[in-house]
Amino acid sequence: MPNYRRKYGEGGTFAFTVCLADRRLRTLTEQIGVITKALRATREARPFRTEALCILPDHLHTVWTLPDDDTDYPARWRGFKLRVTNALGERIWQPRYWEHTIRDTEDFANHVNYVHWNPVKHGHVREMDDWPFSTWHRWKRESGHTWEMSPDLRP
């Protein structure tokens, strides 16, 4: 069994990937209302700021900033997964998730770009603007950001 290490301390920004147990399913986009409602309820119960989010059929990527006095993202993911499980009446999640502590502004930009590029990477759309289940639209509108794909992300 791997020895998983978690960051403990004060606040922070983190990137996450959460996957369905059966990656052949399209549950997350087919049940987008359940997913977004569960995310909102989780945020209301245990605040965090969503920096970037992309929901794909079988997994989601997000970057969250937690309050300064809080690093308990495991409780947030447990709450989110439980809300979705209860709403759907079935367990759909892999038991673990991938997490990464954002180190600096370059790391932040790389992860936000990765989150937003993901539907293109997986062949769901040709352009990020075409994927409806992403914060890319908000990010572009609010920041005036013009996205430049890192060469290592190019197909």
PDB file of N, CA and C in Angstrom, residues 49-56 60-63 111-119 128-145:
ATOM      1  N   ARG A  49     -12.688  28.661  -2.245  1.00  0.00           N
ATOM      2  CA  ARG A  49     -12.872  29.408  -3.494  1.00  0.00           C
ATOM      3  C   ARG A  49     -12.460  28.499  -4.652  1.00  0.00           C
ATOM      4  N   THR A  50     -13.328  28.380  -5.645  1.00  0.00           N
ATOM      5  CA  THR A  50     -13.025  27.601  -6.832  1.00  0.00           C
ATOM      6  C   THR A  50     -12.268  28.496  -7.798  1.00  0.00           C
ATOM      7  N   GLU A  51     -11.002  28.192  -7.998  1.00  0.00           N
ATOM      8  CA  GLU A  51     -10.174  28.954  -8.932  1.00  0.00           C
ATOM      9  C   GLU A  51     -10.399  28.468 -10.360  1.00  0.00           C
ATOM     10  N   ALA A  52     -10.549  27.159 -10.506  1.00  0.00           N
ATOM     11  CA  ALA A  52     -10.781  26.539 -11.820  1.00  0.00           C
ATOM     12  C   ALA A  52     -11.509  25.223 -11.587  1.00  0.00           C
ATOM     13  N   LEU A  53     -12.359  24.859 -12.551  1.00  0.00           N
ATOM     14  CA  LEU A  53     -13.125  23.616 -12.462  1.00  0.00           C
ATOM     15  C   LEU A  53     -13.477  23.167 -13.867  1.00  0.00           C
ATOM     16  N   CYS A  54     -13.330  21.879 -14.103  1.00  0.00           N
ATOM     17  CA  CYS A  54     -13.797  21.287 -15.357  1.00  0.00           C
ATOM     18  C   CYS A  54     -14.379  19.921 -15.025  1.00  0.00           C
ATOM     19  N   ILE A  55     -15.641  19.752 -15.383  1.00  0.00           N
ATOM     20  CA  ILE A  55     -16.339  18.491 -15.137  1.00  0.00           C
ATOM     21  C   ILE A  55     -16.420  17.753 -16.461  1.00  0.00           C
ATOM     22  N   LEU A  56     -15.834  16.574 -16.504  1.00  0.00           N
ATOM     23  CA  LEU A  56     -15.865  15.715 -17.680  1.00  0.00           C
ATOM     24  C   LEU A  56     -16.785  14.542 -17.385  1.00  0.00           C
ATOM     25  N   LEU A  60     -13.385  14.812 -12.766  1.00  0.00           N
ATOM     26  CA  LEU A  60     -13.354  16.268 -12.725  1.00  0.00           C
ATOM     27  C   LEU A  60     -12.006  16.732 -12.211  1.00  0.00           C
ATOM     28  N   HIS A  61     -11.638  17.929 -12.648  1.00  0.00           N
ATOM     29  CA  HIS A  61     -10.424  18.595 -12.191  1.00  0.00           C
ATOM     30  C   HIS A  61     -10.840  19.920 -11.583  1.00  0.00           C
ATOM     31  N   THR A  62     -10.175  20.299 -10.502  1.00  0.00           N
ATOM     32  CA  THR A  62     -10.471  21.587  -9.905  1.00  0.00           C
ATOM     33  C   THR A  62      -9.248  22.116  -9.167  1.00  0.00           C
ATOM     34  N   VAL A  63      -9.222  23.426  -9.005  1.00  0.00           N
ATOM     35  CA  VAL A  63      -8.227  24.100  -8.172  1.00  0.00           C
ATOM     36  C   VAL A  63      -9.013  24.898  -7.144  1.00  0.00           C
ATOM     37  N   HIS A 111      -1.603  24.641 -13.574  1.00  0.00           N
ATOM     38  CA  HIS A 111      -2.723  23.785 -13.187  1.00  0.00           C
ATOM     39  C   HIS A 111      -4.060  24.329 -13.671  1.00  0.00           C
ATOM     40  N   VAL A 112      -4.264  25.630 -13.607  1.00  0.00           N
ATOM     41  CA  VAL A 112      -5.498  26.213 -14.134  1.00  0.00           C
ATOM     42  C   VAL A 112      -5.595  25.945 -15.636  1.00  0.00           C
ATOM     43  N   ASN A 113      -4.500  26.116 -16.358  1.00  0.00           N
ATOM     44  CA  ASN A 113      -4.505  25.826 -17.793  1.00  0.00           C
ATOM     45  C   ASN A 113      -4.805  24.359 -18.065  1.00  0.00           C
ATOM     46  N   TYR A 114      -4.211  23.479 -17.278  1.00  0.00           N
ATOM     47  CA  TYR A 114      -4.462  22.045 -17.448  1.00  0.00           C
ATOM     48  C   TYR A 114      -5.936  21.716 -17.230  1.00  0.00           C
ATOM     49  N   VAL A 115      -6.519  22.270 -16.177  1.00  0.00           N
ATOM     50  CA  VAL A 115      -7.941  22.046 -15.884  1.00  0.00           C
ATOM     51  C   VAL A 115      -8.788  22.461 -17.075  1.00  0.00           C
ATOM     52  N   HIS A 116      -8.555  23.647 -17.596  1.00  0.00           N
ATOM     53  CA  HIS A 116      -9.383  24.175 -18.681  1.00  0.00           C
ATOM     54  C   HIS A 116      -9.128  23.483 -20.016  1.00  0.00           C
ATOM     55  N   TRP A 117      -7.927  22.979 -20.244  1.00  0.00           N
ATOM     56  CA  TRP A 117      -7.569  22.315 -21.501  1.00  0.00           C
ATOM     57  C   TRP A 117      -8.083  20.874 -21.555  1.00  0.00           C
ATOM     58  N   ASN A 118      -8.441  20.305 -20.425  1.00  0.00           N
ATOM     59  CA  ASN A 118      -8.752  18.888 -20.340  1.00  0.00           C
ATOM     60  C   ASN A 118      -9.812  18.376 -21.309  1.00  0.00           C
ATOM     61  N   PRO A 119     -10.932  19.068 -21.545  1.00  0.00           N
ATOM     62  CA  PRO A 119     -11.900  18.521 -22.501  1.00  0.00           C
ATOM     63  C   PRO A 119     -11.366  18.451 -23.929  1.00  0.00           C
ATOM     64  N   MET A 128     -11.639  25.010 -26.138  1.00  0.00           N
ATOM     65  CA  MET A 128     -12.105  25.128 -24.751  1.00  0.00           C
ATOM     66  C   MET A 128     -13.422  25.875 -24.672  1.00  0.00           C
ATOM     67  N   ASP A 129     -13.636  26.842 -25.547  1.00  0.00           N
ATOM     68  CA  ASP A 129     -14.879  27.612 -25.549  1.00  0.00           C
ATOM     69  C   ASP A 129     -16.109  26.734 -25.781  1.00  0.00           C
ATOM     70  N   ASP A 130     -15.919  25.556 -26.366  1.00  0.00           N
ATOM     71  CA  ASP A 130     -17.041  24.682 -26.718  1.00  0.00           C
ATOM     72  C   ASP A 130     -17.486  23.762 -25.570  1.00  0.00           C
ATOM     73  N   TRP A 131     -16.721  23.694 -24.475  1.00  0.00           N
ATOM     74  CA  TRP A 131     -17.079  22.798 -23.373  1.00  0.00           C
ATOM     75  C   TRP A 131     -17.893  23.574 -22.337  1.00  0.00           C
ATOM     76  N   PRO A 132     -19.133  23.167 -22.092  1.00  0.00           N
ATOM     77  CA  PRO A 132     -19.994  23.956 -21.203  1.00  0.00           C
ATOM     78  C   PRO A 132     -19.739  23.760 -19.710  1.00  0.00           C
ATOM     79  N   PHE A 133     -19.058  22.683 -19.331  1.00  0.00           N
ATOM     80  CA  PHE A 133     -18.932  22.331 -17.915  1.00  0.00           C
ATOM     81  C   PHE A 133     -17.569  22.726 -17.351  1.00  0.00           C
ATOM     82  N   SER A 134     -17.237  24.001 -17.502  1.00  0.00           N
ATOM     83  CA  SER A 134     -15.912  24.481 -17.146  1.00  0.00           C
ATOM     84  C   SER A 134     -15.971  25.928 -16.681  1.00  0.00           C
ATOM     85  N   THR A 135     -15.046  26.285 -15.816  1.00  0.00           N
ATOM     86  CA  THR A 135     -14.924  27.683 -15.414  1.00  0.00           C
ATOM     87  C   THR A 135     -14.132  28.490 -16.431  1.00  0.00           C
ATOM     88  N   TRP A 136     -13.703  27.862 -17.512  1.00  0.00           N
ATOM     89  CA  TRP A 136     -12.955  28.585 -18.537  1.00  0.00           C
ATOM     90  C   TRP A 136     -13.706  29.832 -18.988  1.00  0.00           C
ATOM     91  N   HIS A 137     -14.993  29.725 -19.172  1.00  0.00           N
ATOM     92  CA  HIS A 137     -15.786  30.859 -19.661  1.00  0.00           C
ATOM     93  C   HIS A 137     -15.725  32.023 -18.668  1.00  0.00           C
ATOM     94  N   ARG A 138     -15.885  31.728 -17.391  1.00  0.00           N
ATOM     95  CA  ARG A 138     -15.778  32.751 -16.346  1.00  0.00           C
ATOM     96  C   ARG A 138     -14.365  33.308 -16.282  1.00  0.00           C
ATOM     97  N   TRP A 139     -13.387  32.425 -16.314  1.00  0.00           N
ATOM     98  CA  TRP A 139     -11.982  32.817 -16.227  1.00  0.00           C
ATOM     99  C   TRP A 139     -11.636  33.793 -17.352  1.00  0.00           C
ATOM    100  N   LYS A 140     -12.040  33.475 -18.538  1.00  0.00           N
ATOM    101  CA  LYS A 140     -11.750  34.308 -19.709  1.00  0.00           C
ATOM    102  C   LYS A 140     -12.459  35.657 -19.598  1.00  0.00           C
ATOM    103  N   ARG A 141     -13.713  35.631 -19.197  1.00  0.00           N
ATOM    104  CA  ARG A 141     -14.514  36.853 -19.076  1.00  0.00           C
ATOM    105  C   ARG A 141     -13.971  37.779 -17.986  1.00  0.00           C
ATOM    106  N   GLU A 142     -13.685  37.225 -16.818  1.00  0.00           N
ATOM    107  CA  GLU A 142     -13.284  38.048 -15.680  1.00  0.00           C
ATOM    108  C   GLU A 142     -11.837  38.506 -15.740  1.00  0.00           C
ATOM    109  N   SER A 143     -10.970  37.720 -16.325  1.00  0.00           N
ATOM    110  CA  SER A 143      -9.551  38.073 -16.317  1.00  0.00           C
ATOM    111  C   SER A 143      -9.091  38.687 -17.630  1.00  0.00           C
ATOM    112  N   GLY A 144      -9.927  38.566 -18.661  1.00  0.00           N
ATOM    113  CA  GLY A 144      -9.480  38.993 -19.980  1.00  0.00           C
ATOM    114  C   GLY A 144      -8.341  38.111 -20.475  1.00  0.00           C
ATOM    115  N   HIS A 145      -8.232  36.947 -19.875  1.00  0.00           N
ATOM    116  CA  HIS A 145      -7.134  36.021 -20.146  1.00  0.00           C
ATOM    117  C   HIS A 145      -7.231  35.474 -21.562  1.00  0.00           C
TER     118      HIS A 145
END
